[in-house]
Amino acid sequence: MSGQSLLVPGEITPVRSVPGKIRRPEYVGKPGPTPYTGPEVQDSDTVERMRIAGRIAAQAMAEAAKHIAPGVTTDELDRVAHEFMCDHGAYPSTLGYRGFPKSLCTSLNEVICHGIPDSTVLRDGDIVNLDVTAYINGVHGDNNATYLCGDVDEESRLLVERTEESLNRAIKAVRPGRQINVIGRVIESYAKRFGYGVVRDFTGHGISTSFHSGLIVPHYDSPHATTVMQPGMTFTIEPMLTLGSHDYDMWDDGWTVVTKDRKRTAQFEHTLVVTETGAEILTLP
């Protein structure tokens, strides 16, 4: 694995502004969101609006990813995604969510998830996860992917490829009538072939008019995830695989989650709707 030094927090720039004409999620300016009490199965109108939100989120992520290169700051990636979403009439869902100060999450190397964009400079050999969620027309679309920065070592490159493959396999396992835990069973069984850890405490989630509906989608084989999938159900799958343990620490910022052994980790995510025969990905550019 890369012998690069471990990450440390950088300087966070002021909160970026969002044009007043863009509709805000209800949680902006509040300590947290109002608990979701609606259905997990969405009507066709809601799903269509989620396609739009998902497409903008995917395009914003792709636009930010074009700027990944040694010497670029994670704050610059945030700026690119922020401006793209605002230019397309969408609000960056993470901005102001439980006080999160930025418009996407940038999680590098040993950061599992929820890294805050700041003055950190990308280095040759880093792996960089971008997690982008867009809110428009009253619904959210959420996706993430891990990218290679420059010349990345073979062990890290394989981790990234296999994490994406674990997501693809999980999506193929989605079927109406199956329990949610089939998703984690597929991911965990694949990850074990390579000796990877599977993060347990951060999961996929229900999503629609709410950023997180309360539905939990574990990425390991949980006996408690017995919810039966139904057509119209919308949720994310976002496996986080590690080169070592799934145990973690959290930085003092209350957001940045790092592997306890500081080994590298990768993640991929899509927002899905369950169909009559499987799943449709809603976060496609």
PDB file of C-alpha atoms in Angstrom, residues 32-151:
ATOM      1  CA  GLY A  32     -31.560  18.407  12.245  1.00  0.00           C
ATOM      2  CA  PRO A  33     -34.268  17.220   9.848  1.00  0.00           C
ATOM      3  CA  THR A  34     -37.855  16.592  10.796  1.00  0.00           C
ATOM      4  CA  PRO A  35     -38.286  12.802  11.179  1.00  0.00           C
ATOM      5  CA  TYR A  36     -39.705  11.246   8.028  1.00  0.00           C
ATOM      6  CA  THR A  37     -43.123   9.644   8.423  1.00  0.00           C
ATOM      7  CA  GLY A  38     -43.985   9.004   4.791  1.00  0.00           C
ATOM      8  CA  PRO A  39     -43.893   5.782   2.781  1.00  0.00           C
ATOM      9  CA  GLU A  40     -40.791   3.937   1.571  1.00  0.00           C
ATOM     10  CA  VAL A  41     -42.663   3.093  -1.641  1.00  0.00           C
ATOM     11  CA  GLN A  42     -42.953   6.170  -3.863  1.00  0.00           C
ATOM     12  CA  ASP A  43     -45.483   7.050  -6.539  1.00  0.00           C
ATOM     13  CA  SER A  44     -44.442   7.512 -10.168  1.00  0.00           C
ATOM     14  CA  ASP A  45     -44.358  11.313  -9.901  1.00  0.00           C
ATOM     15  CA  THR A  46     -41.924  11.203  -6.974  1.00  0.00           C
ATOM     16  CA  VAL A  47     -39.707   8.685  -8.788  1.00  0.00           C
ATOM     17  CA  GLU A  48     -39.659  10.872 -11.901  1.00  0.00           C
ATOM     18  CA  ARG A  49     -38.584  13.865  -9.828  1.00  0.00           C
ATOM     19  CA  MET A  50     -35.904  11.681  -8.222  1.00  0.00           C
ATOM     20  CA  ARG A  51     -34.579  10.821 -11.686  1.00  0.00           C
ATOM     21  CA  ILE A  52     -34.006  14.530 -12.262  1.00  0.00           C
ATOM     22  CA  ALA A  53     -32.334  15.030  -8.865  1.00  0.00           C
ATOM     23  CA  GLY A  54     -30.241  11.898  -9.363  1.00  0.00           C
ATOM     24  CA  ARG A  55     -29.112  12.958 -12.809  1.00  0.00           C
ATOM     25  CA  ILE A  56     -27.989  16.381 -11.561  1.00  0.00           C
ATOM     26  CA  ALA A  57     -26.136  14.780  -8.629  1.00  0.00           C
ATOM     27  CA  ALA A  58     -24.375  12.362 -10.985  1.00  0.00           C
ATOM     28  CA  GLN A  59     -23.434  15.136 -13.394  1.00  0.00           C
ATOM     29  CA  ALA A  60     -22.155  17.362 -10.584  1.00  0.00           C
ATOM     30  CA  MET A  61     -20.010  14.511  -9.271  1.00  0.00           C
ATOM     31  CA  ALA A  62     -18.613  13.829 -12.738  1.00  0.00           C
ATOM     32  CA  GLU A  63     -17.820  17.514 -13.224  1.00  0.00           C
ATOM     33  CA  ALA A  64     -15.962  17.710  -9.901  1.00  0.00           C
ATOM     34  CA  ALA A  65     -14.109  14.476 -10.704  1.00  0.00           C
ATOM     35  CA  LYS A  66     -12.658  16.078 -13.849  1.00  0.00           C
ATOM     36  CA  HIS A  67     -10.649  18.345 -11.544  1.00  0.00           C
ATOM     37  CA  ILE A  68      -9.074  15.561  -9.459  1.00  0.00           C
ATOM     38  CA  ALA A  69      -5.312  15.911  -9.883  1.00  0.00           C
ATOM     39  CA  PRO A  70      -2.241  16.323  -7.686  1.00  0.00           C
ATOM     40  CA  GLY A  71      -2.089  19.876  -6.324  1.00  0.00           C
ATOM     41  CA  VAL A  72      -5.859  20.519  -6.346  1.00  0.00           C
ATOM     42  CA  THR A  73      -7.582  21.143  -2.998  1.00  0.00           C
ATOM     43  CA  THR A  74     -10.667  19.293  -1.861  1.00  0.00           C
ATOM     44  CA  ASP A  75     -12.286  22.717  -1.369  1.00  0.00           C
ATOM     45  CA  GLU A  76     -11.886  23.336  -5.106  1.00  0.00           C
ATOM     46  CA  LEU A  77     -13.778  20.106  -5.829  1.00  0.00           C
ATOM     47  CA  ASP A  78     -16.524  21.377  -3.523  1.00  0.00           C
ATOM     48  CA  ARG A  79     -16.669  24.669  -5.418  1.00  0.00           C
ATOM     49  CA  VAL A  80     -17.087  22.909  -8.764  1.00  0.00           C
ATOM     50  CA  ALA A  81     -19.903  20.643  -7.552  1.00  0.00           C
ATOM     51  CA  HIS A  82     -21.611  23.487  -5.673  1.00  0.00           C
ATOM     52  CA  GLU A  83     -21.669  25.760  -8.697  1.00  0.00           C
ATOM     53  CA  PHE A  84     -22.852  22.978 -10.990  1.00  0.00           C
ATOM     54  CA  MET A  85     -25.830  22.124  -8.770  1.00  0.00           C
ATOM     55  CA  CYS A  86     -26.794  25.754  -8.263  1.00  0.00           C
ATOM     56  CA  ASP A  87     -26.493  26.444 -11.997  1.00  0.00           C
ATOM     57  CA  HIS A  88     -28.963  23.596 -12.592  1.00  0.00           C
ATOM     58  CA  GLY A  89     -31.470  24.816 -10.013  1.00  0.00           C
ATOM     59  CA  ALA A  90     -30.584  22.233  -7.360  1.00  0.00           C
ATOM     60  CA  TYR A  91     -29.621  22.710  -3.715  1.00  0.00           C
ATOM     61  CA  PRO A  92     -26.559  20.748  -2.468  1.00  0.00           C
ATOM     62  CA  SER A  93     -28.248  18.471   0.070  1.00  0.00           C
ATOM     63  CA  THR A  94     -25.274  18.193   2.429  1.00  0.00           C
ATOM     64  CA  LEU A  95     -24.943  21.971   2.838  1.00  0.00           C
ATOM     65  CA  GLY A  96     -26.455  22.704   6.251  1.00  0.00           C
ATOM     66  CA  TYR A  97     -27.515  19.112   6.915  1.00  0.00           C
ATOM     67  CA  ARG A  98     -27.046  18.785  10.681  1.00  0.00           C
ATOM     68  CA  GLY A  99     -24.591  21.656  10.362  1.00  0.00           C
ATOM     69  CA  PHE A 100     -22.366  20.127   7.650  1.00  0.00           C
ATOM     70  CA  PRO A 101     -20.564  23.128   6.121  1.00  0.00           C
ATOM     71  CA  LYS A 102     -19.960  22.019   2.534  1.00  0.00           C
ATOM     72  CA  SER A 103     -21.749  20.926  -0.643  1.00  0.00           C
ATOM     73  CA  LEU A 104     -20.235  17.458  -1.007  1.00  0.00           C
ATOM     74  CA  CYS A 105     -18.107  15.045   1.018  1.00  0.00           C
ATOM     75  CA  THR A 106     -14.483  14.411   0.011  1.00  0.00           C
ATOM     76  CA  SER A 107     -13.068  11.272   1.658  1.00  0.00           C
ATOM     77  CA  LEU A 108      -9.439  10.461   0.890  1.00  0.00           C
ATOM     78  CA  ASN A 109      -7.426   7.298   1.534  1.00  0.00           C
ATOM     79  CA  GLU A 110      -8.155   6.226   5.155  1.00  0.00           C
ATOM     80  CA  VAL A 111     -11.329   8.363   5.398  1.00  0.00           C
ATOM     81  CA  ILE A 112     -14.349   6.052   5.264  1.00  0.00           C
ATOM     82  CA  CYS A 113     -16.957   8.761   4.739  1.00  0.00           C
ATOM     83  CA  HIS A 114     -18.123  12.318   5.501  1.00  0.00           C
ATOM     84  CA  GLY A 115     -14.805  14.075   4.899  1.00  0.00           C
ATOM     85  CA  ILE A 116     -15.197  17.857   4.876  1.00  0.00           C
ATOM     86  CA  PRO A 117     -13.710  19.683   1.864  1.00  0.00           C
ATOM     87  CA  ASP A 118     -10.972  22.053   3.008  1.00  0.00           C
ATOM     88  CA  SER A 119      -7.459  23.229   2.151  1.00  0.00           C
ATOM     89  CA  THR A 120      -6.170  19.649   1.888  1.00  0.00           C
ATOM     90  CA  VAL A 121      -4.132  19.262  -1.303  1.00  0.00           C
ATOM     91  CA  LEU A 122      -4.513  16.077  -3.352  1.00  0.00           C
ATOM     92  CA  ARG A 123      -1.320  14.088  -3.746  1.00  0.00           C
ATOM     93  CA  ASP A 124      -0.148  11.742  -6.452  1.00  0.00           C
ATOM     94  CA  GLY A 125      -1.310   8.267  -5.408  1.00  0.00           C
ATOM     95  CA  ASP A 126      -4.362   9.333  -3.389  1.00  0.00           C
ATOM     96  CA  ILE A 127      -7.771   7.717  -3.770  1.00  0.00           C
ATOM     97  CA  VAL A 128     -10.579  10.244  -3.570  1.00  0.00           C
ATOM     98  CA  ASN A 129     -14.238   9.593  -2.813  1.00  0.00           C
ATOM     99  CA  LEU A 130     -16.752  12.233  -3.866  1.00  0.00           C
ATOM    100  CA  ASP A 131     -20.233  11.985  -2.314  1.00  0.00           C
ATOM    101  CA  VAL A 132     -22.759  14.307  -3.962  1.00  0.00           C
ATOM    102  CA  THR A 133     -26.476  14.713  -3.243  1.00  0.00           C
ATOM    103  CA  ALA A 134     -28.774  17.134  -5.070  1.00  0.00           C
ATOM    104  CA  TYR A 135     -32.172  18.423  -3.916  1.00  0.00           C
ATOM    105  CA  ILE A 136     -34.622  19.717  -6.511  1.00  0.00           C
ATOM    106  CA  ASN A 137     -38.420  19.612  -6.935  1.00  0.00           C
ATOM    107  CA  GLY A 138     -38.729  18.456  -3.322  1.00  0.00           C
ATOM    108  CA  VAL A 139     -36.645  15.269  -3.587  1.00  0.00           C
ATOM    109  CA  HIS A 140     -33.030  14.128  -3.223  1.00  0.00           C
ATOM    110  CA  GLY A 141     -30.674  12.116  -5.446  1.00  0.00           C
ATOM    111  CA  ASP A 142     -27.552  10.716  -3.753  1.00  0.00           C
ATOM    112  CA  ASN A 143     -24.433   9.111  -5.274  1.00  0.00           C
ATOM    113  CA  ASN A 144     -20.736   8.694  -4.697  1.00  0.00           C
ATOM    114  CA  ALA A 145     -17.666   7.153  -6.318  1.00  0.00           C
ATOM    115  CA  THR A 146     -13.970   6.722  -5.579  1.00  0.00           C
ATOM    116  CA  TYR A 147     -11.449   8.079  -8.070  1.00  0.00           C
ATOM    117  CA  LEU A 148      -7.721   7.614  -8.598  1.00  0.00           C
ATOM    118  CA  CYS A 149      -5.433  10.638  -8.318  1.00  0.00           C
ATOM    119  CA  GLY A 150      -2.321  10.230 -10.421  1.00  0.00           C
ATOM    120  CA  ASP A 151      -0.275   7.040 -10.104  1.00  0.00           C
TER     121      ASP A 151
END
